[in-house]
Tab-separated table of C-alpha atoms in Angstrom:
chain	number	residue	atom	x	y	z
D	1	MET	CA	-4.674	-30.339	-20.538
D	2	SER	CA	-1.331	-31.871	-20.175
D	3	ILE	CA	2.421	-30.009	-18.602
D	4	ALA	CA	5.281	-29.691	-21.050
D	5	VAL	CA	8.364	-29.801	-19.243
D	6	LEU	CA	12.186	-28.736	-20.914
D	7	LEU	CA	14.290	-30.653	-18.525
D	8	ALA	CA	17.905	-28.557	-18.195
D	9	ASP	CA	20.645	-30.722	-16.458
D	10	ASP	CA	24.104	-31.614	-17.549
D	11	GLN	CA	23.870	-35.121	-16.618
D	12	PRO	CA	22.367	-37.484	-18.489
D	13	LEU	CA	21.198	-39.617	-15.617
D	14	LEU	CA	19.830	-37.232	-13.847
D	15	ARG	CA	17.503	-36.104	-17.013
D	16	MET	CA	16.629	-39.507	-17.732
D	17	GLY	CA	15.752	-40.486	-14.369
D	18	PHE	CA	13.896	-36.524	-14.331
D	19	ARG	CA	11.838	-38.043	-17.519
D	20	MET	CA	10.983	-41.872	-16.464
D	21	ILE	CA	8.871	-40.169	-13.541
D	22	LEU	CA	7.445	-37.233	-15.136
D	23	ASP	CA	6.413	-39.691	-18.051
D	24	ALA	CA	4.593	-42.268	-16.303
D	25	GLN	CA	2.294	-38.982	-14.943
D	26	PRO	CA	-0.890	-38.640	-16.941
D	27	ASP	CA	-0.949	-34.704	-16.787
D	28	MET	CA	3.035	-34.482	-17.653
D	29	THR	CA	4.736	-34.432	-21.038
D	30	VAL	CA	8.739	-34.518	-21.163
D	31	ALA	CA	9.159	-31.834	-24.543
D	32	GLY	CA	12.669	-31.865	-24.775
D	33	GLU	CA	16.016	-32.108	-22.991
D	34	ALA	CA	19.039	-29.360	-23.191
D	35	ALA	CA	22.719	-29.971	-21.533
D	36	ASP	CA	23.866	-26.579	-21.050
D	37	GLY	CA	22.093	-23.105	-20.514
D	38	ASP	CA	22.229	-21.939	-24.837
D	39	GLU	CA	20.101	-25.160	-25.473
D	40	ALA	CA	17.960	-24.504	-22.592
D	41	VAL	CA	17.136	-20.925	-23.888
D	42	GLU	CA	17.054	-22.122	-27.868
D	43	ARG	CA	15.107	-25.185	-26.860
D	44	ALA	CA	12.966	-22.384	-24.522
D	45	ALA	CA	11.829	-20.743	-27.330
D	46	ALA	CA	11.431	-23.638	-30.041
D	47	LEU	CA	9.237	-25.382	-27.886
D	48	ALA	CA	7.487	-23.332	-25.612
D	49	PRO	CA	7.339	-25.924	-22.136
D	50	ASP	CA	4.596	-24.408	-19.145
D	51	VAL	CA	7.768	-25.470	-17.393
D	52	VAL	CA	12.293	-25.487	-17.603
D	53	LEU	CA	13.523	-27.431	-15.217
D	54	MET	CA	16.337	-26.118	-14.505
D	55	ASP	CA	19.674	-27.064	-12.807
D	56	VAL	CA	21.571	-24.027	-11.005
D	57	ARG	CA	25.521	-25.546	-12.465
D	58	MET	CA	25.798	-26.007	-16.035
D	59	PRO	CA	29.117	-25.869	-18.252
D	60	GLY	CA	28.950	-22.779	-20.429
D	61	THR	CA	25.823	-20.245	-19.870
D	62	ASP	CA	24.315	-21.214	-16.398
D	63	GLY	CA	20.830	-21.962	-15.495
D	64	ILE	CA	21.156	-18.290	-13.453
D	65	GLU	CA	22.149	-16.431	-16.896
D	66	ALA	CA	19.837	-18.923	-18.652
D	67	THR	CA	16.811	-18.363	-16.655
D	68	ARG	CA	16.998	-14.037	-16.949
D	69	ARG	CA	16.885	-14.874	-20.634
D	70	ILE	CA	14.320	-17.869	-21.229
D	71	VAL	CA	12.111	-15.055	-18.133
D	72	ALA	CA	13.109	-11.463	-20.363
D	73	SER	CA	11.913	-13.028	-23.751
D	74	GLY	CA	8.440	-12.228	-22.703
D	75	SER	CA	7.610	-16.181	-22.731
D	76	ARG	CA	4.682	-17.697	-20.818
D	77	THR	CA	7.311	-20.583	-19.832
D	78	ARG	CA	8.284	-20.770	-16.455
D	79	VAL	CA	10.816	-21.768	-14.617
D	80	LEU	CA	11.974	-24.366	-12.136
D	81	ILE	CA	15.247	-23.922	-10.191
D	82	LEU	CA	17.092	-27.302	-9.052
D	83	THR	CA	19.355	-26.751	-6.780
D	84	THR	CA	22.276	-28.343	-3.423
D	85	PHE	CA	21.237	-25.766	-0.466
D	86	ASP	CA	24.222	-26.219	1.388
D	87	LEU	CA	26.619	-25.598	-1.666
D	88	ASP	CA	24.459	-23.758	-3.830
D	89	GLU	CA	24.189	-19.162	-3.101
D	90	TYR	CA	23.292	-18.946	-6.766
D	91	ALA	CA	19.570	-20.097	-6.300
D	92	PHE	CA	18.219	-17.407	-4.827
D	93	ALA	CA	19.953	-14.795	-7.619
D	94	GLY	CA	17.803	-17.883	-9.738
D	95	LEU	CA	14.832	-16.345	-7.814
D	96	ARG	CA	15.862	-12.942	-8.551
D	97	ALA	CA	16.341	-13.772	-12.277
D	98	GLY	CA	12.358	-14.426	-12.129
D	99	ALA	CA	12.696	-18.548	-11.777
D	100	GLY	CA	9.011	-19.249	-10.466
D	101	GLY	CA	10.802	-21.475	-7.538
D	102	PHE	CA	13.399	-24.213	-6.465
D	103	LEU	CA	13.264	-27.309	-5.354
D	104	LEU	CA	16.363	-29.984	-3.674
D	105	LYS	CA	17.746	-31.726	-5.909
D	106	ASP	CA	17.069	-34.704	-3.524
D	107	ALA	CA	13.589	-33.409	-3.052
D	108	PRO	CA	10.771	-36.681	-3.489
D	109	PRO	CA	9.803	-37.016	-5.944
D	110	ASP	CA	6.359	-36.191	-4.608
D	111	ASP	CA	7.688	-32.876	-4.192
D	112	LEU	CA	8.886	-32.899	-7.506
D	113	LEU	CA	5.724	-33.401	-9.134
D	114	SER	CA	4.362	-31.469	-6.964
D	115	GLY	CA	6.121	-28.358	-7.160
D	116	ILE	CA	6.209	-28.154	-11.103
D	117	ARG	CA	1.860	-28.884	-11.088
D	118	ALA	CA	2.727	-25.515	-8.574
D	119	VAL	CA	4.521	-23.822	-10.934
D	120	ALA	CA	2.796	-24.094	-13.812
D	121	ALA	CA	-0.594	-23.087	-12.323
D	122	GLY	CA	1.641	-20.010	-11.333
D	123	ASP	CA	2.131	-20.725	-7.719
D	124	ALA	CA	5.549	-19.338	-7.398
D	125	VAL	CA	5.973	-20.496	-3.259
D	126	VAL	CA	7.357	-24.499	-4.098
D	127	ALA	CA	8.697	-24.854	-0.736
D	128	PRO	CA	8.030	-22.587	1.421
D	129	SER	CA	9.886	-23.778	4.322
D	130	VAL	CA	13.238	-24.033	2.289
D	131	THR	CA	12.397	-20.667	0.680
D	132	ARG	CA	12.387	-18.613	3.740
D	133	ARG	CA	16.059	-20.306	4.869
D	134	LEU	CA	17.138	-19.336	1.815
D	135	LEU	CA	16.100	-15.889	1.837
D	136	ASP	CA	17.276	-16.086	5.726
D	137	ALA	CA	20.970	-16.772	4.164
D	138	TYR	CA	21.259	-14.347	1.693
D	139	ALA	CA	19.004	-11.845	1.422
D	140	HIS	CA	21.527	-9.294	3.409
D	141	ARG	CA	24.088	-10.080	0.079
D	142	LEU	CA	21.704	-8.809	-2.047
D	143	PRO	CA	22.406	-4.669	-2.341
D	144	ASP	CA	20.093	-3.013	-4.837
D	145	GLY	CA	21.566	0.448	-4.960
D	146	HIS	CA	18.735	1.945	-2.781
D	147	ALA	CA	18.389	3.114	0.766
D	148	PRO	CA	16.851	1.723	2.750
D	149	ALA	CA	14.175	4.371	3.355
D	150	THR	CA	14.000	4.457	-0.659
D	151	ARG	CA	13.578	1.034	-0.557
D	152	ALA	CA	10.969	0.704	2.225
D	153	ALA	CA	9.198	3.332	0.287
D	154	ARG	CA	8.507	1.668	-2.397
D	155	LEU	CA	5.716	-0.809	0.547
D	156	ASP	CA	3.426	2.809	0.760
D	157	PRO	CA	0.470	1.836	-1.831
D	158	LEU	CA	0.069	-0.797	-0.237
D	159	THR	CA	-2.541	-1.200	2.467
D	160	GLU	CA	-1.834	-2.608	6.025
D	161	ARG	CA	-3.662	-5.122	5.428
D	162	GLU	CA	-2.093	-5.595	2.290
D	163	ARG	CA	1.526	-5.154	4.158
D	164	GLU	CA	0.518	-8.305	6.433
D	165	VAL	CA	-0.610	-10.277	4.122
D	166	LEU	CA	2.731	-9.445	2.796
D	167	LEU	CA	4.966	-10.411	5.537
D	168	ALA	CA	2.911	-13.619	5.795
D	169	VAL	CA	3.461	-15.002	2.086
D	170	ALA	CA	7.223	-13.590	2.908
D	171	GLY	CA	7.302	-16.188	6.653
D	172	GLY	CA	6.509	-18.772	3.456
D	173	LEU	CA	2.742	-19.211	4.608
D	174	SER	CA	0.028	-20.699	2.118
D	175	ASN	CA	-2.864	-18.782	1.112
D	176	ALA	CA	-4.789	-21.331	3.173
D	177	GLU	CA	-2.482	-21.146	6.495
D	178	ILE	CA	-3.049	-16.887	5.836
D	179	ALA	CA	-6.480	-17.164	5.815
D	180	ALA	CA	-6.739	-18.960	9.512
D	181	ARG	CA	-4.198	-16.757	11.029
D	182	LEU	CA	-5.726	-12.877	9.912
D	183	VAL	CA	-9.532	-15.062	9.514
D	184	VAL	CA	-10.312	-14.446	6.641
D	185	SER	CA	-11.446	-16.234	3.575
D	186	GLU	CA	-8.686	-17.756	1.185
D	187	ALA	CA	-11.070	-16.143	-1.939
D	188	THR	CA	-10.071	-12.695	0.413
D	189	VAL	CA	-6.620	-13.939	0.870
D	190	LYS	CA	-6.147	-14.562	-2.819
D	191	THR	CA	-7.516	-10.686	-3.524
D	192	HIS	CA	-5.455	-9.449	-1.369
D	193	VAL	CA	-2.714	-11.292	-3.067
D	194	GLY	CA	-2.973	-10.277	-6.445
D	195	ARG	CA	-3.967	-6.469	-5.602
D	196	ILE	CA	-0.380	-6.537	-3.320
D	197	LEU	CA	1.328	-7.715	-6.592
D	198	THR	CA	-0.259	-5.224	-9.276
D	199	LYS	CA	0.318	-2.464	-6.425
D	200	LEU	CA	3.894	-2.933	-6.871
D	201	GLY	CA	4.807	-3.974	-10.200
D	202	LEU	CA	5.412	-7.537	-8.870
D	203	ARG	CA	5.333	-10.562	-11.376
D	204	ASP	CA	4.877	-13.411	-8.904
D	205	ARG	CA	5.189	-14.322	-5.167
D	206	VAL	CA	8.694	-14.881	-5.359
D	207	GLN	CA	8.903	-11.669	-6.639
D	208	ALA	CA	6.484	-10.444	-3.638
D	209	VAL	CA	8.847	-12.442	-0.903
D	210	ILE	CA	12.367	-10.851	-2.356
D	211	LEU	CA	11.201	-7.326	-1.628
D	212	ALA	CA	10.186	-7.846	1.513
D	213	TYR	CA	13.090	-9.019	2.209
D	214	GLU	CA	14.886	-6.440	0.888
D	215	THR	CA	12.514	-3.308	2.093
D	216	GLY	CA	13.107	-4.466	5.368
D	217	LEU	CA	9.780	-5.589	5.800
D	218	VAL	CA	10.346	-8.861	7.049
D	219	GLN	CA	12.870	-7.763	10.166
D	220	ALA	CA	15.734	-10.510	11.708
D	221	SER	CA	13.454	-11.059	14.714
D	222	GLN	CA	11.008	-12.503	12.825
D	223	ARG	CA	12.904	-14.589	10.307
């Protein structure tokens, strides 16, 4: 089945470039375009695309708020944030708002395409190495109103093995890499990840990574 993508960016030339890349793929179609956050929310509701390729900085309602609204609507649409890491500290806020992942704007076309496919398939960690750098830079700026002990208690439902898997996920490892590290099958890792998400009431791997940082499971020496 074809992956329907909504392009949300305030720069027409960038949207045109993304459209040309996506239109050349046999498994993707461009469902529509949006020039700002409000339009992105409206078009996502009307078109129900599989993925919204969302710029962060747009006039009026930005990509963060647009992402939050799309996710809050209960739509099956997933959001892939586009950011410039060196300048844009709002990318992490986008993940907290419910984005399925993020890419740098200067990512090679192949990375963009694989990222869209990954997010459409429900794999939230698009670029693990970049994820780690972004989390390292901004996780400490994200107060959630809870004492450290209270935050850590959120992990109490997990078994020791599930904590190991969560720590590996937070380190940006793929299921195959986690399986090799723990000497188990990839299917076993997938089962562990699914149980972690269920026990902690999380939507996807990105939320799991965020929680690992917020609860202190990932320590400074491990980053």
